[in-house]
mmCIF file of C-alpha atoms in Angstrom:
data_model
loop_
_atom_site.group_PDB
_atom_site.id
_atom_site.type_symbol
_atom_site.label_atom_id
_atom_site.label_comp_id
_atom_site.label_asym_id
_atom_site.label_seq_id
_atom_site.Cartn_x
_atom_site.Cartn_y
_atom_site.Cartn_z
ATOM 1 C CA MET A 156 -0.108 -0.207 -0.255
ATOM 2 C CA PRO A 157 1.373 3.567 -0.723
ATOM 3 C CA SER A 158 2.550 5.779 1.695
ATOM 4 C CA ARG A 159 -0.101 8.059 3.139
ATOM 5 C CA THR A 160 2.655 10.289 5.048
ATOM 6 C CA LEU A 161 5.605 10.941 2.507
ATOM 7 C CA GLN A 162 5.807 14.101 1.804
ATOM 8 C CA VAL A 163 9.424 14.342 -0.070
ATOM 9 C CA VAL A 164 10.935 12.481 -2.966
ATOM 10 C CA ILE A 165 14.322 13.610 -4.298
ATOM 11 C CA LEU A 166 16.109 11.084 -6.413
ATOM 12 C CA SER A 167 17.786 13.435 -8.712
ATOM 13 C CA ASN A 168 21.267 13.031 -11.113
ATOM 14 C CA ASN A 169 21.309 9.172 -10.745
ATOM 15 C CA GLU A 170 20.856 6.443 -13.516
ATOM 16 C CA ILE A 171 17.241 5.806 -12.926
ATOM 17 C CA SER A 172 15.770 4.270 -16.243
ATOM 18 C CA GLY A 173 12.527 3.058 -17.367
ATOM 19 C CA PRO A 174 8.983 4.411 -16.760
ATOM 20 C CA ILE A 175 7.710 5.891 -13.850
ATOM 21 C CA PRO A 176 5.497 3.112 -11.640
ATOM 22 C CA SER A 177 1.787 4.169 -11.505
ATOM 23 C CA SER A 178 2.007 3.448 -8.127
ATOM 24 C CA PHE A 179 4.033 6.426 -7.499
ATOM 25 C CA PHE A 180 1.044 8.581 -8.015
ATOM 26 C CA ASP A 181 -1.236 7.296 -5.276
ATOM 27 C CA ILE A 182 1.294 8.783 -2.856
ATOM 28 C CA VAL A 183 -1.238 11.585 -2.702
ATOM 29 C CA SER A 184 0.718 13.184 0.272
ATOM 30 C CA LEU A 185 3.713 14.311 -1.752
ATOM 31 C CA GLY A 186 4.236 18.042 -1.691
ATOM 32 C CA LYS A 187 7.659 17.814 -3.463
ATOM 33 C CA VAL A 188 9.244 15.214 -6.323
ATOM 34 C CA ASP A 189 12.776 15.858 -8.197
ATOM 35 C CA LEU A 190 13.201 12.874 -10.313
ATOM 36 C CA SER A 191 15.351 15.738 -13.054
ATOM 37 C CA SER A 192 18.421 14.272 -14.491
ATOM 38 C CA ASN A 193 17.881 10.292 -14.722
ATOM 39 C CA ASN A 194 16.915 8.170 -17.693
ATOM 40 C CA LEU A 195 13.248 8.044 -17.485
ATOM 41 C CA ARG A 196 11.027 7.025 -20.555
ATOM 42 C CA GLY A 197 7.201 6.583 -21.320
ATOM 43 C CA ILE A 198 4.499 8.696 -20.931
ATOM 44 C CA VAL A 199 3.139 10.928 -17.748
ATOM 45 C CA THR A 200 -0.625 11.783 -18.432
ATOM 46 C CA HIS A 201 -2.123 14.776 -16.506
ATOM 47 C CA ASN A 202 -4.214 12.487 -15.080
ATOM 48 C CA MET A 203 -1.693 10.840 -13.123
ATOM 49 C CA LEU A 204 -0.052 14.309 -12.112
ATOM 50 C CA SER A 205 -3.806 15.566 -10.856
ATOM 51 C CA MET A 206 -3.922 12.760 -7.970
ATOM 52 C CA LEU A 207 -1.280 14.185 -6.408
ATOM 53 C CA VAL A 208 -3.133 17.122 -4.967
ATOM 54 C CA GLN A 209 -0.825 18.687 -2.852
ATOM 55 C CA LEU A 210 1.919 18.860 -5.418
ATOM 56 C CA GLU A 211 3.809 22.484 -4.769
ATOM 57 C CA ASP A 212 7.678 21.540 -6.236
ATOM 58 C CA VAL A 213 7.875 19.660 -9.342
ATOM 59 C CA ASN A 214 10.965 18.537 -11.182
ATOM 60 C CA LEU A 215 10.995 16.243 -14.298
ATOM 61 C CA SER A 216 13.505 18.431 -16.206
ATOM 62 C CA ASN A 217 16.405 16.588 -18.096
ATOM 63 C CA ASN A 218 14.561 13.039 -18.936
ATOM 64 C CA SER A 219 14.815 13.313 -22.652
ATOM 65 C CA LEU A 220 12.920 10.327 -23.224
ATOM 66 C CA LEU A 221 10.073 11.177 -20.927
ATOM 67 C CA TYR A 222 7.112 11.961 -22.846
ATOM 68 C CA LEU A 223 4.233 14.587 -21.251
ATOM 69 C CA ASN A 224 0.820 13.534 -22.914
ATOM 70 C CA ASN A 225 -1.023 17.036 -23.862
ATOM 71 C CA ASN A 226 -4.014 15.480 -25.260
ATOM 72 C CA ASP A 227 -6.047 14.344 -21.876
ATOM 73 C CA THR A 228 -8.302 16.939 -21.393
ATOM 74 C CA SER A 229 -11.052 14.680 -19.681
ATOM 75 C CA VAL A 230 -10.081 15.767 -16.035
ATOM 76 C CA ASN A 231 -10.821 18.828 -14.169
ATOM 77 C CA TYR A 232 -7.288 19.339 -12.737
ATOM 78 C CA SER A 233 -6.275 21.797 -9.690
ATOM 79 C CA PHE A 234 -2.975 22.388 -8.061
ATOM 80 C CA SER A 235 -4.247 25.245 -6.037
ATOM 81 C CA HIS A 236 -0.513 24.172 -4.247
ATOM 82 C CA LEU A 237 1.886 24.256 -7.015
ATOM 83 C CA TYR A 238 4.573 27.095 -7.091
ATOM 84 C CA LEU A 239 7.512 25.911 -8.990
ATOM 85 C CA LEU A 240 7.277 23.541 -11.840
ATOM 86 C CA ARG A 241 10.273 22.503 -13.988
ATOM 87 C CA LEU A 242 9.803 20.049 -17.084
ATOM 88 C CA SER A 243 12.533 21.359 -19.275
ATOM 89 C CA SER A 244 13.954 18.691 -21.670
ATOM 90 C CA CYS A 245 10.868 16.381 -21.407
ATOM 91 C CA ASN A 246 10.293 16.269 -24.927
ATOM 92 C CA ILE A 247 7.586 18.389 -24.800
ATOM 93 C CA HIS A 248 5.709 19.772 -28.521
ATOM 94 C CA LYS A 249 2.771 21.966 -27.000
ATOM 95 C CA PHE A 250 2.498 23.817 -23.806
ATOM 96 C CA PRO A 251 0.750 21.961 -20.930
ATOM 97 C CA ARG A 252 -2.704 21.994 -21.168
ATOM 98 C CA PHE A 253 -3.475 20.655 -17.699
ATOM 99 C CA LEU A 254 -2.336 24.163 -16.717
ATOM 100 C CA ARG A 255 -4.858 26.348 -17.946
ATOM 101 C CA ARG A 256 -7.665 28.159 -15.660
ATOM 102 C CA GLN A 257 -5.432 27.089 -12.455
ATOM 103 C CA ASP A 258 -6.033 29.232 -9.388
ATOM 104 C CA ILE A 259 -2.354 29.045 -8.052
ATOM 105 C CA TRP A 260 -1.482 30.858 -5.145
ATOM 106 C CA PRO A 261 1.647 32.111 -4.897
ATOM 107 C CA PRO A 262 2.141 32.826 -8.825
ATOM 108 C CA LEU A 263 3.657 29.767 -10.350
ATOM 109 C CA ASP A 264 7.614 29.523 -11.447
ATOM 110 C CA LEU A 265 7.402 27.487 -14.676
ATOM 111 C CA ASP A 266 10.419 26.421 -16.603
ATOM 112 C CA ILE A 267 9.772 24.307 -19.818
ATOM 113 C CA SER A 268 12.822 25.200 -21.577
ATOM 114 C CA LYS A 269 15.012 22.925 -24.170
ATOM 115 C CA ASN A 270 11.818 21.696 -25.668
ATOM 116 C CA LYS A 271 10.062 21.237 -28.798
ATOM 117 C CA ILE A 272 7.594 24.269 -28.321
ATOM 118 C CA SER A 273 6.773 25.338 -31.715
ATOM 119 C CA SER A 274 5.029 28.054 -34.018
ATOM 120 C CA HIS A 275 3.258 30.932 -31.992
ATOM 121 C CA PHE A 276 2.666 31.223 -28.658
ATOM 122 C CA HIS A 277 -0.991 32.372 -28.109
ATOM 123 C CA LYS A 278 -2.610 34.243 -24.633
ATOM 124 C CA TRP A 279 -5.232 31.560 -24.808
ATOM 125 C CA GLU A 280 -2.442 28.928 -24.107
ATOM 126 C CA ILE A 281 -2.333 30.699 -20.614
ATOM 127 C CA GLU A 282 -5.543 31.871 -20.005
ATOM 128 C CA GLY A 283 -6.586 32.099 -16.394
ATOM 129 C CA MET A 284 -2.890 31.277 -15.167
ATOM 130 C CA SER A 285 -1.124 33.472 -12.547
ATOM 131 C CA LEU A 286 2.640 32.688 -13.285
ATOM 132 C CA GLY A 287 5.572 34.396 -11.591
ATOM 133 C CA ARG A 288 8.168 33.705 -13.566
ATOM 134 C CA LEU A 289 8.157 31.627 -17.115
ATOM 135 C CA ASN A 290 11.218 30.108 -19.173
ATOM 136 C CA LEU A 291 10.585 29.352 -22.581
ATOM 137 C CA SER A 292 13.928 29.548 -23.903
ATOM 138 C CA TYR A 293 15.635 27.153 -26.413
ATOM 139 C CA ASN A 294 12.327 26.035 -27.880
ATOM 140 C CA PHE A 295 10.949 26.612 -31.596
ATOM 141 C CA LEU A 296 8.629 29.212 -30.991
ATOM 142 C CA THR A 297 8.101 32.117 -33.865
ATOM 143 C CA GLY A 298 6.050 34.774 -32.462
ATOM 144 C CA ILE A 299 4.000 34.958 -28.472
ATOM 145 C CA ASP A 300 1.428 36.869 -27.485
ATOM 146 C CA LEU A 301 2.394 39.044 -23.633
ATOM 147 C CA PHE A 302 -1.492 39.301 -22.399
ATOM 148 C CA GLY A 303 -2.242 39.229 -18.936
ATOM 149 C CA PHE A 304 0.941 38.265 -16.975
ATOM 150 C CA GLU A 305 0.139 40.993 -14.100
ATOM 151 C CA TYR A 306 2.536 39.022 -12.003
ATOM 152 C CA LEU A 307 5.138 38.319 -14.119
ATOM 153 C CA SER A 308 8.721 38.902 -12.978
ATOM 154 C CA THR A 309 10.687 37.316 -15.074
ATOM 155 C CA ILE A 310 10.525 36.033 -18.773
ATOM 156 C CA ASP A 311 13.381 34.126 -20.414
ATOM 157 C CA LEU A 312 12.587 33.505 -24.225
ATOM 158 C CA ASN A 313 16.239 33.046 -25.074
ATOM 159 C CA SER A 314 17.175 31.316 -28.579
ATOM 160 C CA ASN A 315 13.799 30.672 -30.053
ATOM 161 C CA LEU A 316 12.948 31.702 -33.676
ATOM 162 C CA LEU A 317 11.183 35.003 -32.732
ATOM 163 C CA GLN A 318 10.777 37.717 -35.017
ATOM 164 C CA GLY A 319 9.403 40.996 -35.620
ATOM 165 C CA SER A 320 9.429 43.970 -33.113
ATOM 166 C CA LEU A 321 10.117 43.213 -28.922
ATOM 167 C CA PRO A 322 7.029 42.854 -27.138
ATOM 168 C CA ILE A 323 5.328 45.867 -25.423
ATOM 169 C CA LEU A 324 5.168 44.846 -21.286
ATOM 170 C CA SER A 325 2.441 46.469 -19.348
ATOM 171 C CA THR A 326 3.458 49.323 -16.794
ATOM 172 C CA THR A 327 1.066 47.277 -14.648
ATOM 173 C CA TRP A 328 2.894 44.720 -14.284
ATOM 174 C CA THR A 329 5.918 43.445 -12.198
ATOM 175 C CA VAL A 330 8.442 42.344 -14.737
ATOM 176 C CA ASP A 331 11.849 43.049 -13.767
ATOM 177 C CA SER A 332 13.798 40.875 -16.294
ATOM 178 C CA LEU A 333 13.470 40.142 -19.654
ATOM 179 C CA PHE A 334 15.784 37.594 -21.764
ATOM 180 C CA ILE A 335 15.416 37.721 -25.776
ATOM 181 C CA SER A 336 18.798 37.005 -26.748
ATOM 182 C CA GLY A 337 19.699 34.639 -30.220
ATOM 183 C CA ASN A 338 16.328 35.393 -31.894
ATOM 184 C CA ASN A 339 15.782 37.649 -34.832
ATOM 185 C CA MET A 340 14.079 40.639 -33.500
ATOM 186 C CA THR A 341 14.089 43.743 -35.456
ATOM 187 C CA GLY A 342 12.914 47.529 -35.123
ATOM 188 C CA GLU A 343 13.945 49.761 -32.237
ATOM 189 C CA ILE A 344 13.685 49.288 -28.437
ATOM 190 C CA PRO A 345 9.884 49.818 -27.397
ATOM 191 C CA SER A 346 8.984 52.276 -24.241
ATOM 192 C CA TYR A 347 10.625 49.989 -21.569
ATOM 193 C CA CYS A 348 11.727 53.167 -19.438
ATOM 194 C CA ASN A 349 8.693 53.524 -17.652
ATOM 195 C CA LEU A 350 9.245 49.832 -16.650
ATOM 196 C CA THR A 351 11.307 51.227 -13.064
ATOM 197 C CA SER A 352 11.472 47.219 -11.344
ATOM 198 C CA PHE A 353 13.584 46.413 -14.537
ATOM 199 C CA SER A 354 16.950 44.854 -13.402
ATOM 200 C CA VAL A 355 18.079 42.979 -16.356
ATOM 201 C CA LEU A 356 17.611 43.362 -20.173
ATOM 202 C CA ASP A 357 18.814 41.145 -22.423
ATOM 203 C CA LEU A 358 18.498 41.635 -25.885
ATOM 204 C CA ALA A 359 21.915 40.365 -27.463
ATOM 205 C CA ASN A 360 21.949 38.452 -30.958
ATOM 206 C CA ASN A 361 19.104 39.987 -32.817
ATOM 207 C CA SER A 362 18.792 42.593 -35.301
ATOM 208 C CA LEU A 363 17.618 45.375 -33.627
ATOM 209 C CA GLY A 364 18.606 48.798 -34.709
ATOM 210 C CA ARG A 365 17.967 52.428 -34.567
ATOM 211 C CA LYS A 366 19.576 54.666 -31.460
ATOM 212 C CA ILE A 367 19.603 53.289 -28.095
ATOM 213 C CA PRO A 368 17.317 55.069 -26.089
ATOM 214 C CA ASN A 369 18.587 57.769 -23.581
ATOM 215 C CA CYS A 370 15.654 56.999 -21.335
ATOM 216 C CA LEU A 371 17.391 53.163 -20.232
ATOM 217 C CA GLY A 372 19.428 54.755 -18.142
ATOM 218 C CA SER A 373 17.083 56.275 -15.729
ATOM 219 C CA LEU A 374 16.113 52.708 -14.872
ATOM 220 C CA SER A 375 17.259 52.989 -11.421
ATOM 221 C CA GLU A 376 17.270 49.363 -10.958
ATOM 222 C CA LEU A 377 19.007 48.365 -14.123
ATOM 223 C CA SER A 378 22.099 45.908 -13.294
ATOM 224 C CA ILE A 379 22.515 44.042 -16.838
ATOM 225 C CA LEU A 380 22.159 45.711 -19.908
ATOM 226 C CA ASP A 381 23.186 43.523 -22.826
ATOM 227 C CA LEU A 382 22.865 44.618 -26.438
ATOM 228 C CA TRP A 383 25.841 42.632 -28.133
ATOM 229 C CA MET A 384 25.474 41.766 -31.980
ATOM 230 C CA ASN A 385 22.853 44.352 -33.038
ATOM 231 C CA LYS A 386 22.811 46.772 -35.282
ATOM 232 C CA PHE A 387 22.123 49.578 -32.971
ATOM 233 C CA HIS A 388 23.754 52.949 -34.191
ATOM 234 C CA GLY A 389 24.833 56.601 -33.403
ATOM 235 C CA ARG A 390 26.752 57.865 -30.617
ATOM 236 C CA ILE A 391 26.885 56.056 -27.317
ATOM 237 C CA PRO A 392 24.583 58.182 -25.336
ATOM 238 C CA ASN A 393 25.107 59.621 -22.308
ATOM 239 C CA LEU A 394 22.834 57.154 -20.336
ATOM 240 C CA PHE A 395 23.101 56.866 -16.763
ATOM 241 C CA ILE A 396 22.105 58.892 -13.785
ATOM 242 C CA SER A 397 23.567 59.194 -10.451
ATOM 243 C CA HIS A 398 23.982 55.955 -8.390
ATOM 244 C CA SER A 399 23.069 54.128 -11.461
ATOM 245 C CA ARG A 400 23.157 50.221 -9.971
ATOM 246 C CA LEU A 401 24.345 48.750 -13.629
ATOM 247 C CA ARG A 402 27.146 45.985 -13.100
ATOM 248 C CA THR A 403 27.528 44.564 -16.767
ATOM 249 C CA PHE A 404 27.025 46.854 -20.010
ATOM 250 C CA ASN A 405 27.700 45.074 -23.448
ATOM 251 C CA LEU A 406 27.486 46.992 -26.610
ATOM 252 C CA ASN A 407 29.636 44.867 -28.491
ATOM 253 C CA GLY A 408 28.884 44.345 -32.334
ATOM 254 C CA ASN A 409 27.080 47.379 -33.171
ATOM 255 C CA GLN A 410 27.647 50.247 -35.257
ATOM 256 C CA LEU A 411 28.424 53.005 -32.526
ATOM 257 C CA GLU A 412 30.678 55.821 -32.918
ATOM 258 C CA GLY A 413 31.913 58.619 -30.654
ATOM 259 C CA LYS A 414 33.553 58.473 -27.486
ATOM 260 C CA LEU A 415 32.483 56.731 -24.365
ATOM 261 C CA SER A 416 29.859 57.755 -22.385
ATOM 262 C CA SER A 417 31.263 59.974 -19.218
ATOM 263 C CA SER A 418 27.832 59.108 -17.703
ATOM 264 C CA LEU A 419 29.610 55.590 -16.875
ATOM 265 C CA ILE A 420 31.294 57.341 -14.361
ATOM 266 C CA ASN A 421 28.131 57.173 -12.188
ATOM 267 C CA CYS A 422 27.711 53.315 -12.496
ATOM 268 C CA ARG A 423 29.917 52.677 -9.375
ATOM 269 C CA ASP A 424 28.995 49.097 -9.334
ATOM 270 C CA LEU A 425 30.030 48.249 -12.835
ATOM 271 C CA GLU A 426 32.174 45.449 -13.464
ATOM 272 C CA VAL A 427 32.105 44.334 -16.945
ATOM 273 C CA LEU A 428 32.234 47.203 -20.062
ATOM 274 C CA ASP A 429 32.701 45.478 -23.200
ATOM 275 C CA ALA A 430 32.420 48.393 -26.609
ATOM 276 C CA GLU A 431 34.797 46.205 -28.742
ATOM 277 C CA ASN A 432 33.574 45.910 -32.768
ATOM 278 C CA ASN A 433 32.141 49.719 -33.154
ATOM 279 C CA TYR A 434 33.154 52.491 -33.958
ATOM 280 C CA VAL A 435 34.491 54.195 -31.106
ATOM 281 C CA ASN A 436 36.795 57.088 -31.310
ATOM 282 C CA ASP A 437 38.179 58.606 -28.489
ATOM 283 C CA THR A 438 41.736 58.888 -26.092
ATOM 284 C CA PHE A 439 42.076 55.969 -23.432
ATOM 285 C CA PRO A 440 39.339 56.161 -20.865
ATOM 286 C CA HIS A 441 41.185 57.451 -17.872
ATOM 287 C CA LEU A 442 37.616 58.470 -16.333
ATOM 288 C CA LEU A 443 36.726 54.901 -15.893
ATOM 289 C CA GLY A 444 39.782 54.925 -12.961
ATOM 290 C CA VAL A 445 36.960 56.024 -10.500
ATOM 291 C CA LEU A 446 35.325 53.096 -10.927
ATOM 292 C CA ALA A 447 36.467 50.528 -8.120
ATOM 293 C CA SER A 448 34.456 47.149 -9.354
ATOM 294 C CA LEU A 449 35.595 47.207 -13.276
ATOM 295 C CA LYS A 450 36.867 43.610 -13.417
ATOM 296 C CA VAL A 451 36.391 43.201 -17.563
ATOM 297 C CA LEU A 452 37.412 46.344 -19.722
ATOM 298 C CA ILE A 453 37.062 45.625 -23.803
ATOM 299 C CA LEU A 454 37.174 48.264 -26.287
#
């Protein structure tokens, strides 16, 4: 008879193979399950997971032969306690249907990176969900609708097939980190300057252009600004207000010209500055000598 008191199962980073026994899903007291980085195979249905009504933290990542059945819609699922779900590298082809219309609090931290989710990601696929973090990196997405993410703090869309303009983010959201590198985004940086909670903006390795908005320097919480390998041009703007918290500023591989920004001396926490492969025309930047935290300087 399955245990009625077992709450935590951690079997990660082993060489466990074969299917997950059906009796495992009879342990209704389970709150945390970590079976990541094994050699598990077979099908996991939403019906199986729905039996574990106390689930809070689930990690099935890095089981490439495990298949999540996404066609089962006959059960009314309820995961009211679930706050962390990691399904990276689990051979997923579509967004998990069982997560729709879930009354989950606190907002769910969802990792479905390194899967095979393709085409356009529509807003109805996450209708009714409360998401805190969403990691869709290393899939095959060609587009995404970002609507209704009132509580979303981190969006990771790195290394997909996204194209077109950068997504517009509502000022009513609590987004502090946007990762969208390694895609084919074009156009200019939209009005992110009103998102005062931004701490990470990673737009590297796209085809973005025009000028870098001056107002980005007014984001007082911004710590990482990565614009590597784009098509930004014009002069390097004097972006940064006093007491900037910027730690990494990467401009490598653009078409910027002129002198380095004198406002960089306001970035007292700056550790990495990379302006290589531009058209910078300046003398050695002795003014950066006041930056006691600077560890990497590439010009």
